[in-house]
Amino acid sequence: MSRFTLPRDIYYGRNTLETLGTLKGRRAVVVVGGGSMKRFGFLDRAVSCLQRAGMETRVFEGVEPDPSVETVMKGAAFMREFRPDWIVSIGGGSPIDAAKAMWAFYECPEISFETLIVPFNCPELRTKARFAAIPSTSGTATEVTAFSVITDYAKGIKYPLADFNLTPDIAILDPVLAETMPKTLTAHTGMDALTHAVEAYVSTAHSPFTDPLALKAIQMVFDYLLPSWRGDAEAREQMHYAQCLAGMAFSNALLGITHSMAHKTGAAFSTGHIPHGCANAIYLPYVIKFNARTAGSRYAEIARFAGLPATSERGLVNALCGRIDELNTALEIPHTLREFGLDEREFLDRLPSVAELAVGDACTGSNPRAITPAEMARLFTSAYHGGVVDF
Ligand code: FE
């Protein structure tokens, strides 16, 4: 059975944070991260809106980047004691992802983390609380997706949770929050959004419901990412919406091996942590060239929709890769892992195991072309040196 699931309501526009004042309920928990939402005054505004709506409100602060199982369990215990009927998460991907997992353990205290990490195995939620998400970055789109990434630090593994029960009820896209993003974060999260849309469009699980969202998101990233990075507030707002469209697409169409590669190399090298969006930006053109053998016509459709100048399928695929290369250059993102600064010896040492792990990543299953560990190693090698992909 195919399914297409989105939040019930998406509020968008400047100062839509105030929408929180219209929610109906008795008690709300606000989940936030390390302090930027507090510093910029958004946490206080969120709390006063909820109080204005007549809700007793408590704040769970201090969700770390790459939230841990322990933080999730602490938050769930906090919720079990306070019994909120609204969970409101505000900030970057981490506090929203953590709040989604807290929500599951608050509603279903009897389930274990091992049960929840099995894809599409989450029990019915919403018997105790509904969920509102307010993103401050423009990339992960966790405010509209069925996913959450939680890290088990004891095992050193990042677990992606996936279930449509985890799709928030309300997403609030207030571009004023996104104005707080520093330049590099704007570049990386924007390229993550582009990768979401491109991978969703060529995914084996794409559908007539996800295709238009992906195409429009790609066109908007091409139009608005660079001006947004340069500080144009109007473009910053459009990027906040574009990444959300991309999220609506990939939450339902899934992703591909660009994400498999980024997931398994982000923290694999002592010579450099590669931020998620930066890794995607580096890998995407190489993956397009690899996938073009089976998905060339789909990439050509993207290039045509974006108005890139070429006619043949091959020409259109090259134009798409060229456009991404151009964007990376303009955003000061490296084109290869070597340029990023990874040590060659360490790269070669880790290559066989990283390639194997990337093939086994959850995102590989929906990639349009099957890949072996040996091919994955060749793809990584091309991305290291900037070599051609012709296999
Ligand atoms: Fe991503």
Coordinates of N, CA and C and ligand atoms in Angstrom, one line a residue, residues 139-141 188-189 191-193 195-196 199 250 255 259 262-263 276-277 280, ligand 1:
G139 N 16.7 23.3 6.2 CA 17.3 22.2 5.5 C 16.7 20.8 5.8
T140 N 16.7 20.4 7.1 CA 16.3 19.1 7.5 C 14.8 18.8 7.2
A141 N 14.0 19.8 7.3 CA 12.6 19.7 7.1 C 11.9 18.7 8.1
H188 N 25.2 25.0 3.9 CA 25.1 23.6 4.1 C 23.7 23.1 4.2
T189 N 22.8 23.7 4.9 CA 21.4 23.3 5.0 C 20.7 23.4 3.7
M191 N 22.1 23.2 0.7 CA 22.5 22.1 -0.2 C 21.9 20.7 0.3
D192 N 21.6 20.6 1.6 CA 21.0 19.4 2.1 C 19.5 19.3 1.5
A193 N 18.9 20.5 1.5 CA 17.5 20.6 1.0 C 17.5 20.2 -0.5
T195 N 19.6 18.3 -2.1 CA 19.8 16.9 -2.2 C 18.6 16.1 -1.9
H196 N 17.8 16.5 -0.9 CA 16.6 15.9 -0.5 C 15.6 15.8 -1.8
E199 N 17.1 13.7 -4.7 CA 17.1 12.2 -4.4 C 15.6 11.7 -4.4
F250 N 10.5 14.1 0.3 CA 11.4 13.0 0.6 C 10.8 12.2 1.8
L255 N 15.0 8.6 0.1 CA 16.2 9.3 -0.5 C 17.1 8.3 -1.3
H259 N 22.8 10.4 0.4 CA 22.6 10.4 1.9 C 23.3 9.2 2.5
A262 N 26.8 10.3 2.9 CA 27.0 11.4 3.9 C 26.8 10.8 5.3
H263 N 25.8 9.9 5.5 CA 25.6 9.3 6.8 C 26.9 8.6 7.3
H276 N 26.7 17.4 7.6 CA 25.7 16.6 6.7 C 25.5 17.3 5.4
G277 N 25.1 18.6 5.4 CA 24.8 19.2 4.1 C 26.0 19.4 3.2
N280 N 26.7 16.1 1.5 CA 25.7 15.9 0.4 C 26.1 16.7 -0.8
Ligands
FE1 FE 19.6 15.3 4.6

